[in-house]
C-alpha cells in the first residue's frame, strides 16, 4: 500500500476484531456445554448476539451517517463491549448469560459496519484493495483459534471469559490508533434520491435476502461444528486446526481477490459462493468422519465466507451513495444477523430432534435456494 493509507493501523483493528470472533465461533458453544447447558439452550444463547446484530447496526449506522462520527462510534462501541462483558465474571446462570450476551453484543455489532465504511473511505478509488487489509482479520481469527484450541486442550475452559476480555482490550487499543477517514466529495449513484429508493433498486432486495440465507446456512457450522467433530472422535487440538485451515484458505483467496474481482462479475462470485456452500454443508453433515472430506469442506471456507464477504462488501458499496455507506453496511450486517440468529436457533432445536446430518441438509437447502434467487433476480452486469 502506498501514499497516506494507514494500512497497518487499519489492519491491526481487523486483526483484533476477528480474533474475538475466533474466540467466539469455535468455542462459545463449547463453553456453554462446559457449563452444563442443553443443545437447545446453547442454540438460544448463541443466537442472542446474532439477534443483537439485527438491531444494533441500523441504529449505529443511521447515527454514523447522520453525525459523520464513525470513528467515535467504533471507539465507544469497543469500550462498552468490554465493560459489559465483564458482567460474566459475576454469574453464569442462564438468564444472567442472556443479559451478558445481549448487552455486550449490542455494542460489539455497532463497531464493524462503521469500521468497514472508515476503511472504504481511506481506500477511496482503490477499494479493490480492501481484501488486502481485511485478510489480517483472518490472521487474527487463526491465531485465536489455534492458541485457544491448544490452551483449552491443556487447561480448563474456565479460562474462556478472561481470554475473550483480553482480546476485547486489544480491540479498544487498536481503535485508538486508527485515524478518521478523509471526507469524500460525495460519490453518487445514478438516479439515487435517498437510502430507501436505492434499497429498492432492481436486484438489491434479492441480494439482502440472500445475505440472510447465507448466514442462516452457517447456523450449524458456527454453533455446533466443534461439538460435532468432538462427537466424531477428533481432538480439540485437531478441531482448532480445522477451524484454522478454513481461515487459511480464506486468507489465500483474499491475497488474490483483487485479480479475481477483475476477472469475474459480482453475480458470478456470489453464485459460486452459494453453490459451494450448499456442497460444503452436505460434506460436513454426511462425511465429516473422513478426514479427507473434512479437509475439503474446510477449504471451501474460502468461497462460503471469503469470496462471499468481499463480493458482498463491493455490492453494498456500489449500491449506495457515500453518505449512506454506513446504513448500507449496517443493513448488510443486520440481515446477516437475522440469518445467523435463525440459523443458530433452528440448529439448536434440530440438532437433538433430527440429528447432525439433517441439520446440515437444511443448511444446504438454504444456500441452494439463495443461489436460485440470485440467478433469477440479479442483473448479469453486476
mmCIF file of C-alpha atoms in Angstrom:
data_model
loop_
_atom_site.group_PDB
_atom_site.id
_atom_site.type_symbol
_atom_site.label_atom_id
_atom_site.label_comp_id
_atom_site.label_asym_id
_atom_site.label_seq_id
_atom_site.Cartn_x
_atom_site.Cartn_y
_atom_site.Cartn_z
ATOM 1 C CA UNK A 1 0.000 0.000 0.000
ATOM 2 C CA UNK A 2 1.269 3.434 -0.780
ATOM 3 C CA UNK A 3 0.522 7.080 -0.043
ATOM 4 C CA UNK A 4 -1.209 8.178 3.138
ATOM 5 C CA UNK A 5 -3.237 4.989 3.584
ATOM 6 C CA UNK A 6 -2.823 3.856 7.254
ATOM 7 C CA UNK A 7 -2.536 0.245 6.167
ATOM 8 C CA UNK A 8 -1.134 -1.252 9.350
ATOM 9 C CA UNK A 9 -3.413 0.655 11.706
ATOM 10 C CA UNK A 10 -6.495 -0.436 9.763
ATOM 11 C CA UNK A 11 -5.171 -3.997 9.513
ATOM 12 C CA UNK A 12 -4.392 -4.090 13.237
ATOM 13 C CA UNK A 13 -8.018 -3.327 14.091
ATOM 14 C CA UNK A 14 -9.286 -6.123 11.832
ATOM 15 C CA UNK A 15 -6.764 -8.493 13.430
ATOM 16 C CA UNK A 16 -8.123 -7.921 16.946
ATOM 17 C CA UNK A 17 -11.776 -7.665 15.925
ATOM 18 C CA UNK A 18 -11.767 -11.028 14.172
ATOM 19 C CA UNK A 19 -9.532 -12.541 16.831
ATOM 20 C CA UNK A 20 -12.568 -12.058 19.070
ATOM 21 C CA UNK A 21 -14.743 -13.843 16.508
ATOM 22 C CA UNK A 22 -12.133 -16.621 16.518
ATOM 23 C CA UNK A 23 -12.692 -16.918 20.246
ATOM 24 C CA UNK A 24 -16.478 -16.948 19.877
ATOM 25 C CA UNK A 25 -17.283 -19.045 16.796
ATOM 26 C CA UNK A 26 -15.477 -22.297 17.688
ATOM 27 C CA UNK A 27 -15.575 -22.090 21.488
ATOM 28 C CA UNK A 28 -18.697 -20.278 22.730
ATOM 29 C CA UNK A 29 -20.955 -23.316 22.354
ATOM 30 C CA UNK A 30 -18.194 -25.462 23.883
ATOM 31 C CA UNK A 31 -18.042 -23.130 26.892
ATOM 32 C CA UNK A 32 -21.814 -23.258 27.368
ATOM 33 C CA UNK A 33 -21.647 -27.057 27.073
ATOM 34 C CA UNK A 34 -18.894 -26.981 29.726
ATOM 35 C CA UNK A 35 -21.313 -25.044 31.966
ATOM 36 C CA UNK A 36 -23.866 -27.842 31.515
ATOM 37 C CA UNK A 37 -26.449 -26.323 29.175
ATOM 38 C CA UNK A 38 -28.542 -28.440 26.765
ATOM 39 C CA UNK A 39 -28.210 -28.070 22.950
ATOM 40 C CA UNK A 40 -31.475 -26.069 22.831
ATOM 41 C CA UNK A 41 -30.217 -23.648 25.499
ATOM 42 C CA UNK A 42 -26.857 -23.396 23.742
ATOM 43 C CA UNK A 43 -28.589 -22.542 20.470
ATOM 44 C CA UNK A 44 -30.624 -19.838 22.239
ATOM 45 C CA UNK A 45 -27.571 -18.269 23.903
ATOM 46 C CA UNK A 46 -25.531 -18.316 20.678
ATOM 47 C CA UNK A 47 -28.469 -16.767 18.812
ATOM 48 C CA UNK A 48 -28.678 -13.753 21.141
ATOM 49 C CA UNK A 49 -25.573 -11.933 19.796
ATOM 50 C CA UNK A 50 -26.867 -12.574 16.290
ATOM 51 C CA UNK A 51 -30.247 -11.087 17.235
ATOM 52 C CA UNK A 52 -28.416 -8.020 18.538
ATOM 53 C CA UNK A 53 -26.735 -7.876 15.152
ATOM 54 C CA UNK A 54 -30.232 -7.377 13.747
ATOM 55 C CA UNK A 55 -30.839 -4.303 15.933
ATOM 56 C CA UNK A 56 -27.552 -2.565 16.683
ATOM 57 C CA UNK A 57 -26.034 -1.934 13.210
ATOM 58 C CA UNK A 58 -29.023 0.002 11.850
ATOM 59 C CA UNK A 59 -29.203 2.304 14.869
ATOM 60 C CA UNK A 60 -25.461 2.975 14.891
ATOM 61 C CA UNK A 61 -25.324 3.115 11.079
ATOM 62 C CA UNK A 62 -28.002 5.819 10.984
ATOM 63 C CA UNK A 63 -26.169 7.701 13.741
ATOM 64 C CA UNK A 64 -22.832 7.393 11.915
ATOM 65 C CA UNK A 65 -24.273 8.703 8.640
ATOM 66 C CA UNK A 66 -26.142 11.470 10.457
ATOM 67 C CA UNK A 67 -23.198 12.743 12.544
ATOM 68 C CA UNK A 68 -20.201 11.601 10.492
ATOM 69 C CA UNK A 69 -18.581 10.458 13.785
ATOM 70 C CA UNK A 70 -17.923 6.879 12.693
ATOM 71 C CA UNK A 71 -14.594 6.568 14.487
ATOM 72 C CA UNK A 72 -16.076 7.796 17.775
ATOM 73 C CA UNK A 73 -18.796 5.148 17.466
ATOM 74 C CA UNK A 74 -16.127 2.483 16.844
ATOM 75 C CA UNK A 75 -14.123 3.536 19.903
ATOM 76 C CA UNK A 76 -17.138 3.888 22.176
ATOM 77 C CA UNK A 77 -18.607 0.581 20.987
ATOM 78 C CA UNK A 78 -15.288 -1.207 21.607
ATOM 79 C CA UNK A 79 -15.041 0.171 25.159
ATOM 80 C CA UNK A 80 -18.652 -0.634 26.086
ATOM 81 C CA UNK A 81 -18.297 -4.144 24.632
ATOM 82 C CA UNK A 82 -15.507 -4.919 27.105
ATOM 83 C CA UNK A 83 -17.170 -3.225 30.072
ATOM 84 C CA UNK A 84 -20.499 -5.026 29.615
ATOM 85 C CA UNK A 85 -18.795 -8.393 29.024
ATOM 86 C CA UNK A 86 -17.164 -8.107 32.459
ATOM 87 C CA UNK A 87 -20.579 -8.999 33.938
ATOM 88 C CA UNK A 88 -19.888 -12.632 33.007
ATOM 89 C CA UNK A 89 -17.402 -12.880 35.865
ATOM 90 C CA UNK A 90 -20.198 -12.312 38.398
ATOM 91 C CA UNK A 91 -22.542 -15.209 37.472
ATOM 92 C CA UNK A 92 -23.025 -17.904 34.826
ATOM 93 C CA UNK A 93 -26.679 -18.937 35.204
ATOM 94 C CA UNK A 94 -28.872 -18.955 32.092
ATOM 95 C CA UNK A 95 -30.767 -15.683 32.488
ATOM 96 C CA UNK A 96 -27.661 -13.778 33.568
ATOM 97 C CA UNK A 97 -25.850 -15.068 30.484
ATOM 98 C CA UNK A 98 -28.809 -13.935 28.363
ATOM 99 C CA UNK A 99 -28.217 -10.421 29.720
ATOM 100 C CA UNK A 100 -24.452 -10.581 29.169
ATOM 101 C CA UNK A 101 -24.801 -11.898 25.617
ATOM 102 C CA UNK A 102 -27.413 -9.261 24.711
ATOM 103 C CA UNK A 103 -25.642 -6.303 26.296
ATOM 104 C CA UNK A 104 -22.066 -6.794 25.103
ATOM 105 C CA UNK A 105 -23.098 -7.858 21.588
ATOM 106 C CA UNK A 106 -25.307 -4.763 21.182
ATOM 107 C CA UNK A 107 -22.129 -2.674 21.361
ATOM 108 C CA UNK A 108 -19.877 -5.192 19.566
ATOM 109 C CA UNK A 109 -22.099 -5.235 16.498
ATOM 110 C CA UNK A 110 -22.126 -1.431 16.375
ATOM 111 C CA UNK A 111 -18.442 -1.466 15.511
ATOM 112 C CA UNK A 112 -17.741 -3.410 12.325
ATOM 113 C CA UNK A 113 -20.149 -1.747 9.819
ATOM 114 C CA UNK A 114 -18.818 1.665 10.826
ATOM 115 C CA UNK A 115 -15.241 0.458 10.526
ATOM 116 C CA UNK A 116 -15.919 -1.018 7.091
ATOM 117 C CA UNK A 117 -17.122 2.442 5.978
ATOM 118 C CA UNK A 118 -13.980 4.010 7.503
ATOM 119 C CA UNK A 119 -11.737 1.559 5.644
ATOM 120 C CA UNK A 120 -13.513 2.136 2.323
ATOM 121 C CA UNK A 121 -13.241 5.878 2.958
ATOM 122 C CA UNK A 122 -9.466 5.577 3.352
ATOM 123 C CA UNK A 123 -9.221 3.389 0.238
ATOM 124 C CA UNK A 124 -11.280 5.712 -1.972
ATOM 125 C CA UNK A 125 -10.925 4.642 -5.622
ATOM 126 C CA UNK A 126 -8.605 1.770 -4.565
ATOM 127 C CA UNK A 127 -11.481 -0.209 -2.991
ATOM 128 C CA UNK A 128 -10.392 -3.395 -4.788
ATOM 129 C CA UNK A 129 -7.506 -3.464 -2.282
ATOM 130 C CA UNK A 130 -9.933 -3.914 0.600
ATOM 131 C CA UNK A 131 -9.225 -7.657 0.768
ATOM 132 C CA UNK A 132 -5.508 -6.993 1.424
ATOM 133 C CA UNK A 133 -6.451 -5.160 4.620
ATOM 134 C CA UNK A 134 -9.304 -7.476 5.607
ATOM 135 C CA UNK A 135 -7.072 -10.558 5.410
ATOM 136 C CA UNK A 136 -5.447 -9.516 8.704
ATOM 137 C CA UNK A 137 -8.781 -10.175 10.364
ATOM 138 C CA UNK A 138 -8.462 -13.745 9.173
ATOM 139 C CA UNK A 139 -4.937 -13.892 10.588
ATOM 140 C CA UNK A 140 -6.300 -12.788 13.962
ATOM 141 C CA UNK A 141 -9.026 -15.436 13.733
ATOM 142 C CA UNK A 142 -6.443 -18.163 13.081
ATOM 143 C CA UNK A 143 -4.129 -17.081 15.890
ATOM 144 C CA UNK A 144 -7.014 -17.192 18.357
ATOM 145 C CA UNK A 145 -8.453 -20.488 17.165
ATOM 146 C CA UNK A 146 -5.106 -22.273 17.269
ATOM 147 C CA UNK A 147 -3.989 -20.609 20.505
ATOM 148 C CA UNK A 148 -7.213 -21.206 22.402
ATOM 149 C CA UNK A 149 -7.516 -24.724 20.970
ATOM 150 C CA UNK A 150 -4.105 -25.522 22.470
ATOM 151 C CA UNK A 151 -4.914 -23.711 25.729
ATOM 152 C CA UNK A 152 -8.220 -25.475 26.298
ATOM 153 C CA UNK A 153 -6.650 -28.795 25.383
ATOM 154 C CA UNK A 154 -4.271 -28.383 28.347
ATOM 155 C CA UNK A 155 -6.261 -26.266 30.781
ATOM 156 C CA UNK A 156 -9.861 -25.752 31.843
ATOM 157 C CA UNK A 157 -12.486 -23.900 29.825
ATOM 158 C CA UNK A 158 -12.971 -21.800 32.967
ATOM 159 C CA UNK A 159 -10.278 -19.548 31.444
ATOM 160 C CA UNK A 160 -12.518 -18.733 28.468
ATOM 161 C CA UNK A 161 -14.102 -15.442 29.654
ATOM 162 C CA UNK A 162 -10.712 -13.995 30.669
ATOM 163 C CA UNK A 163 -9.243 -14.792 27.252
ATOM 164 C CA UNK A 164 -12.111 -13.034 25.481
ATOM 165 C CA UNK A 165 -11.754 -9.962 27.684
ATOM 166 C CA UNK A 166 -8.037 -9.787 26.848
ATOM 167 C CA UNK A 167 -8.855 -9.701 23.127
ATOM 168 C CA UNK A 168 -11.511 -7.020 23.715
ATOM 169 C CA UNK A 169 -8.863 -4.817 25.330
ATOM 170 C CA UNK A 170 -6.787 -5.254 22.156
ATOM 171 C CA UNK A 171 -9.749 -4.024 20.074
ATOM 172 C CA UNK A 172 -10.010 -0.891 22.235
ATOM 173 C CA UNK A 173 -6.303 -0.125 21.836
ATOM 174 C CA UNK A 174 -6.391 -0.747 18.068
ATOM 175 C CA UNK A 175 -9.387 1.604 17.668
ATOM 176 C CA UNK A 176 -7.454 4.417 19.363
ATOM 177 C CA UNK A 177 -4.668 4.158 16.776
ATOM 178 C CA UNK A 178 -6.885 4.470 13.676
ATOM 179 C CA UNK A 179 -7.166 7.964 12.107
ATOM 180 C CA UNK A 180 -10.504 9.302 10.795
ATOM 181 C CA UNK A 181 -11.252 8.656 7.123
ATOM 182 C CA UNK A 182 -10.827 11.637 4.772
ATOM 183 C CA UNK A 183 -14.050 13.383 3.862
ATOM 184 C CA UNK A 184 -15.370 12.427 0.420
ATOM 185 C CA UNK A 185 -16.638 14.857 -2.136
ATOM 186 C CA UNK A 186 -19.628 12.534 -2.424
ATOM 187 C CA UNK A 187 -19.936 9.703 -4.917
ATOM 188 C CA UNK A 188 -23.448 9.485 -6.247
ATOM 189 C CA UNK A 189 -25.433 6.567 -7.531
ATOM 190 C CA UNK A 190 -27.235 7.328 -10.764
ATOM 191 C CA UNK A 191 -30.851 8.186 -10.090
ATOM 192 C CA UNK A 192 -30.414 7.981 -6.312
ATOM 193 C CA UNK A 193 -32.713 10.014 -4.126
ATOM 194 C CA UNK A 194 -32.457 8.593 -0.643
ATOM 195 C CA UNK A 195 -31.458 5.395 1.068
ATOM 196 C CA UNK A 196 -34.828 3.658 0.697
ATOM 197 C CA UNK A 197 -35.115 4.356 -3.022
ATOM 198 C CA UNK A 198 -31.640 2.945 -3.552
ATOM 199 C CA UNK A 199 -32.550 -0.083 -1.453
ATOM 200 C CA UNK A 200 -35.446 -0.936 -3.791
ATOM 201 C CA UNK A 201 -33.413 -0.756 -6.980
ATOM 202 C CA UNK A 202 -33.625 -3.990 -9.064
ATOM 203 C CA UNK A 203 -31.665 -6.863 -7.547
ATOM 204 C CA UNK A 204 -30.836 -5.128 -4.257
ATOM 205 C CA UNK A 205 -33.688 -6.662 -2.160
ATOM 206 C CA UNK A 206 -32.848 -10.117 -3.573
ATOM 207 C CA UNK A 207 -29.198 -9.623 -2.584
ATOM 208 C CA UNK A 208 -30.071 -8.760 1.018
ATOM 209 C CA UNK A 209 -32.467 -11.713 1.269
ATOM 210 C CA UNK A 210 -29.656 -13.979 0.122
ATOM 211 C CA UNK A 211 -27.279 -12.462 2.681
ATOM 212 C CA UNK A 212 -29.704 -13.667 5.366
ATOM 213 C CA UNK A 213 -29.950 -17.115 3.760
ATOM 214 C CA UNK A 214 -26.163 -17.460 3.599
ATOM 215 C CA UNK A 215 -25.805 -16.732 7.304
ATOM 216 C CA UNK A 216 -28.763 -18.977 8.125
ATOM 217 C CA UNK A 217 -26.976 -21.793 6.324
ATOM 218 C CA UNK A 218 -23.909 -21.183 8.521
ATOM 219 C CA UNK A 219 -26.007 -21.756 11.691
ATOM 220 C CA UNK A 220 -24.981 -25.375 12.365
ATOM 221 C CA UNK A 221 -21.373 -24.614 11.413
ATOM 222 C CA UNK A 222 -20.825 -21.757 13.845
ATOM 223 C CA UNK A 223 -22.950 -23.260 16.631
ATOM 224 C CA UNK A 224 -22.145 -26.966 16.633
ATOM 225 C CA UNK A 225 -19.117 -27.763 14.443
ATOM 226 C CA UNK A 226 -16.770 -28.139 17.417
ATOM 227 C CA UNK A 227 -19.207 -30.395 19.286
ATOM 228 C CA UNK A 228 -19.937 -32.315 16.050
ATOM 229 C CA UNK A 229 -16.265 -33.040 15.445
ATOM 230 C CA UNK A 230 -15.678 -33.926 19.104
ATOM 231 C CA UNK A 231 -18.519 -36.467 18.868
ATOM 232 C CA UNK A 232 -16.822 -37.954 15.778
ATOM 233 C CA UNK A 233 -13.639 -38.511 17.809
ATOM 234 C CA UNK A 234 -11.437 -35.583 16.783
ATOM 235 C CA UNK A 235 -9.243 -33.984 19.447
ATOM 236 C CA UNK A 236 -9.685 -30.334 20.433
ATOM 237 C CA UNK A 237 -6.257 -29.532 19.053
ATOM 238 C CA UNK A 238 -7.132 -31.009 15.654
ATOM 239 C CA UNK A 239 -10.525 -29.293 15.709
ATOM 240 C CA UNK A 240 -8.741 -25.975 16.259
ATOM 241 C CA UNK A 241 -6.537 -26.740 13.259
ATOM 242 C CA UNK A 242 -9.618 -27.496 11.138
ATOM 243 C CA UNK A 243 -11.087 -24.100 12.018
ATOM 244 C CA UNK A 244 -7.732 -22.518 11.210
ATOM 245 C CA UNK A 245 -7.471 -24.356 7.877
ATOM 246 C CA UNK A 246 -10.717 -22.784 6.690
ATOM 247 C CA UNK A 247 -9.405 -19.337 7.500
ATOM 248 C CA UNK A 248 -6.021 -20.024 5.864
ATOM 249 C CA UNK A 249 -7.924 -20.821 2.661
ATOM 250 C CA UNK A 250 -9.839 -17.566 3.130
ATOM 251 C CA UNK A 251 -6.583 -15.596 3.533
ATOM 252 C CA UNK A 252 -5.094 -17.093 0.374
ATOM 253 C CA UNK A 253 -8.204 -16.028 -1.515
ATOM 254 C CA UNK A 254 -8.029 -12.519 -0.047
ATOM 255 C CA UNK A 255 -4.454 -12.219 -1.357
ATOM 256 C CA UNK A 256 -5.579 -12.729 -4.955
ATOM 257 C CA UNK A 257 -9.044 -11.203 -4.665
ATOM 258 C CA UNK A 258 -8.061 -8.007 -6.487
ATOM 259 C CA UNK A 259 -7.346 -10.066 -9.611
ATOM 260 C CA UNK A 260 -10.428 -12.238 -9.095
ATOM 261 C CA UNK A 261 -12.651 -9.129 -8.988
ATOM 262 C CA UNK A 262 -11.141 -8.001 -12.291
ATOM 263 C CA UNK A 263 -11.897 -11.340 -13.972
ATOM 264 C CA UNK A 264 -15.419 -12.135 -12.743
ATOM 265 C CA UNK A 265 -18.632 -10.216 -12.105
ATOM 266 C CA UNK A 266 -20.044 -9.880 -8.605
ATOM 267 C CA UNK A 267 -23.008 -12.022 -9.651
ATOM 268 C CA UNK A 268 -20.685 -14.838 -10.752
ATOM 269 C CA UNK A 269 -18.737 -14.659 -7.487
ATOM 270 C CA UNK A 270 -21.873 -14.633 -5.335
ATOM 271 C CA UNK A 271 -23.467 -17.535 -7.223
ATOM 272 C CA UNK A 272 -20.309 -19.610 -6.935
ATOM 273 C CA UNK A 273 -20.151 -18.918 -3.197
ATOM 274 C CA UNK A 274 -23.722 -20.143 -2.636
ATOM 275 C CA UNK A 275 -23.339 -23.274 -4.757
ATOM 276 C CA UNK A 276 -20.133 -24.256 -2.953
ATOM 277 C CA UNK A 277 -21.800 -23.521 0.395
ATOM 278 C CA UNK A 278 -24.577 -25.996 -0.444
ATOM 279 C CA UNK A 279 -21.937 -28.633 -1.217
ATOM 280 C CA UNK A 280 -19.902 -27.810 1.887
ATOM 281 C CA UNK A 281 -22.759 -28.340 4.339
ATOM 282 C CA UNK A 282 -23.565 -31.729 2.811
ATOM 283 C CA UNK A 283 -19.925 -32.777 3.232
ATOM 284 C CA UNK A 284 -19.902 -31.708 6.895
ATOM 285 C CA UNK A 285 -23.199 -33.427 7.615
ATOM 286 C CA UNK A 286 -22.531 -36.735 5.876
ATOM 287 C CA UNK A 287 -18.775 -37.220 5.516
ATOM 288 C CA UNK A 288 -17.010 -35.281 8.285
ATOM 289 C CA UNK A 289 -15.854 -38.530 9.920
ATOM 290 C CA UNK A 290 -13.487 -38.931 6.947
ATOM 291 C CA UNK A 291 -10.522 -36.566 7.372
ATOM 292 C CA UNK A 292 -10.030 -36.059 3.621
ATOM 293 C CA UNK A 293 -13.636 -34.889 3.118
ATOM 294 C CA UNK A 294 -13.405 -32.739 6.241
ATOM 295 C CA UNK A 295 -10.275 -31.061 4.840
ATOM 296 C CA UNK A 296 -12.072 -30.335 1.558
ATOM 297 C CA UNK A 297 -15.099 -28.940 3.394
ATOM 298 C CA UNK A 298 -12.874 -26.582 5.392
ATOM 299 C CA UNK A 299 -11.015 -25.424 2.297
ATOM 300 C CA UNK A 300 -14.387 -24.376 0.870
ATOM 301 C CA UNK A 301 -14.497 -21.689 3.562
ATOM 302 C CA UNK A 302 -12.553 -19.599 1.040
ATOM 303 C CA UNK A 303 -15.749 -19.447 -1.004
ATOM 304 C CA UNK A 304 -18.523 -19.568 1.595
ATOM 305 C CA UNK A 305 -17.059 -16.768 3.676
ATOM 306 C CA UNK A 306 -14.079 -15.141 1.929
ATOM 307 C CA UNK A 307 -15.370 -14.771 -1.620
ATOM 308 C CA UNK A 308 -18.928 -14.113 -0.467
ATOM 309 C CA UNK A 309 -17.939 -11.400 2.016
ATOM 310 C CA UNK A 310 -15.672 -9.456 -0.356
ATOM 311 C CA UNK A 311 -18.216 -9.624 -3.187
ATOM 312 C CA UNK A 312 -20.982 -8.549 -0.793
ATOM 313 C CA UNK A 313 -18.977 -5.581 0.557
ATOM 314 C CA UNK A 314 -18.354 -4.400 -3.014
ATOM 315 C CA UNK A 315 -22.021 -4.889 -3.937
ATOM 316 C CA UNK A 316 -23.107 -2.715 -0.997
ATOM 317 C CA UNK A 317 -20.515 -0.067 -1.830
ATOM 318 C CA UNK A 318 -21.723 0.129 -5.438
ATOM 319 C CA UNK A 319 -25.394 0.220 -4.429
ATOM 320 C CA UNK A 320 -25.364 3.192 -2.038
ATOM 321 C CA UNK A 321 -24.237 6.813 -2.003
ATOM 322 C CA UNK A 322 -21.127 7.731 0.032
ATOM 323 C CA UNK A 323 -23.227 9.467 2.664
ATOM 324 C CA UNK A 324 -25.317 6.296 3.017
ATOM 325 C CA UNK A 325 -22.476 3.769 3.227
ATOM 326 C CA UNK A 326 -22.919 3.438 6.983
ATOM 327 C CA UNK A 327 -26.580 2.484 6.605
ATOM 328 C CA UNK A 328 -25.799 0.192 3.677
ATOM 329 C CA UNK A 329 -23.069 -1.676 5.560
ATOM 330 C CA UNK A 330 -25.298 -1.733 8.651
ATOM 331 C CA UNK A 331 -28.174 -3.294 6.697
ATOM 332 C CA UNK A 332 -25.757 -5.929 5.382
ATOM 333 C CA UNK A 333 -24.717 -6.688 8.979
ATOM 334 C CA UNK A 334 -28.336 -6.681 10.134
ATOM 335 C CA UNK A 335 -29.571 -9.151 7.514
ATOM 336 C CA UNK A 336 -26.558 -11.330 8.249
ATOM 337 C CA UNK A 337 -27.539 -11.149 11.918
ATOM 338 C CA UNK A 338 -31.136 -12.135 11.188
ATOM 339 C CA UNK A 339 -29.954 -15.132 9.191
ATOM 340 C CA UNK A 340 -27.321 -16.063 11.754
ATOM 341 C CA UNK A 341 -29.785 -15.895 14.643
ATOM 342 C CA UNK A 342 -32.363 -18.015 12.813
ATOM 343 C CA UNK A 343 -29.609 -20.436 11.840
ATOM 344 C CA UNK A 344 -28.412 -20.834 15.427
ATOM 345 C CA UNK A 345 -31.968 -21.281 16.687
ATOM 346 C CA UNK A 346 -33.014 -23.892 14.139
ATOM 347 C CA UNK A 347 -29.707 -25.720 14.589
ATOM 348 C CA UNK A 348 -30.176 -25.783 18.355
ATOM 349 C CA UNK A 349 -33.638 -27.323 18.078
ATOM 350 C CA UNK A 350 -32.969 -29.657 15.151
ATOM 351 C CA UNK A 351 -29.625 -30.974 16.433
ATOM 352 C CA UNK A 352 -31.348 -33.037 19.121
ATOM 353 C CA UNK A 353 -34.503 -33.947 17.172
ATOM 354 C CA UNK A 354 -33.199 -34.506 13.619
ATOM 355 C CA UNK A 355 -29.504 -35.083 14.222
ATOM 356 C CA UNK A 356 -26.393 -33.508 12.626
ATOM 357 C CA UNK A 357 -26.967 -34.901 9.118
ATOM 358 C CA UNK A 358 -30.433 -33.427 8.560
ATOM 359 C CA UNK A 359 -29.464 -30.197 10.288
ATOM 360 C CA UNK A 360 -26.712 -29.706 7.708
ATOM 361 C CA UNK A 361 -29.046 -30.818 4.892
ATOM 362 C CA UNK A 362 -31.379 -27.959 5.827
ATOM 363 C CA UNK A 363 -28.381 -25.603 5.741
ATOM 364 C CA UNK A 364 -27.513 -26.866 2.264
ATOM 365 C CA UNK A 365 -31.068 -26.257 1.053
ATOM 366 C CA UNK A 366 -30.928 -22.662 2.343
ATOM 367 C CA UNK A 367 -27.728 -21.976 0.384
ATOM 368 C CA UNK A 368 -29.094 -23.642 -2.762
ATOM 369 C CA UNK A 369 -32.292 -21.556 -2.515
ATOM 370 C CA UNK A 370 -30.222 -18.374 -2.333
ATOM 371 C CA UNK A 371 -28.269 -19.397 -5.426
ATOM 372 C CA UNK A 372 -31.531 -19.833 -7.333
ATOM 373 C CA UNK A 373 -32.861 -16.440 -6.180
ATOM 374 C CA UNK A 374 -29.678 -14.649 -7.241
ATOM 375 C CA UNK A 375 -29.592 -16.433 -10.579
ATOM 376 C CA UNK A 376 -33.117 -15.195 -11.335
ATOM 377 C CA UNK A 377 -33.091 -11.724 -9.796
ATOM 378 C CA UNK A 378 -29.564 -10.276 -10.046
ATOM 379 C CA UNK A 379 -28.559 -8.488 -13.246
ATOM 380 C CA UNK A 380 -25.755 -10.310 -15.070
ATOM 381 C CA UNK A 381 -23.890 -6.989 -15.450
ATOM 382 C CA UNK A 382 -23.462 -6.653 -11.659
#
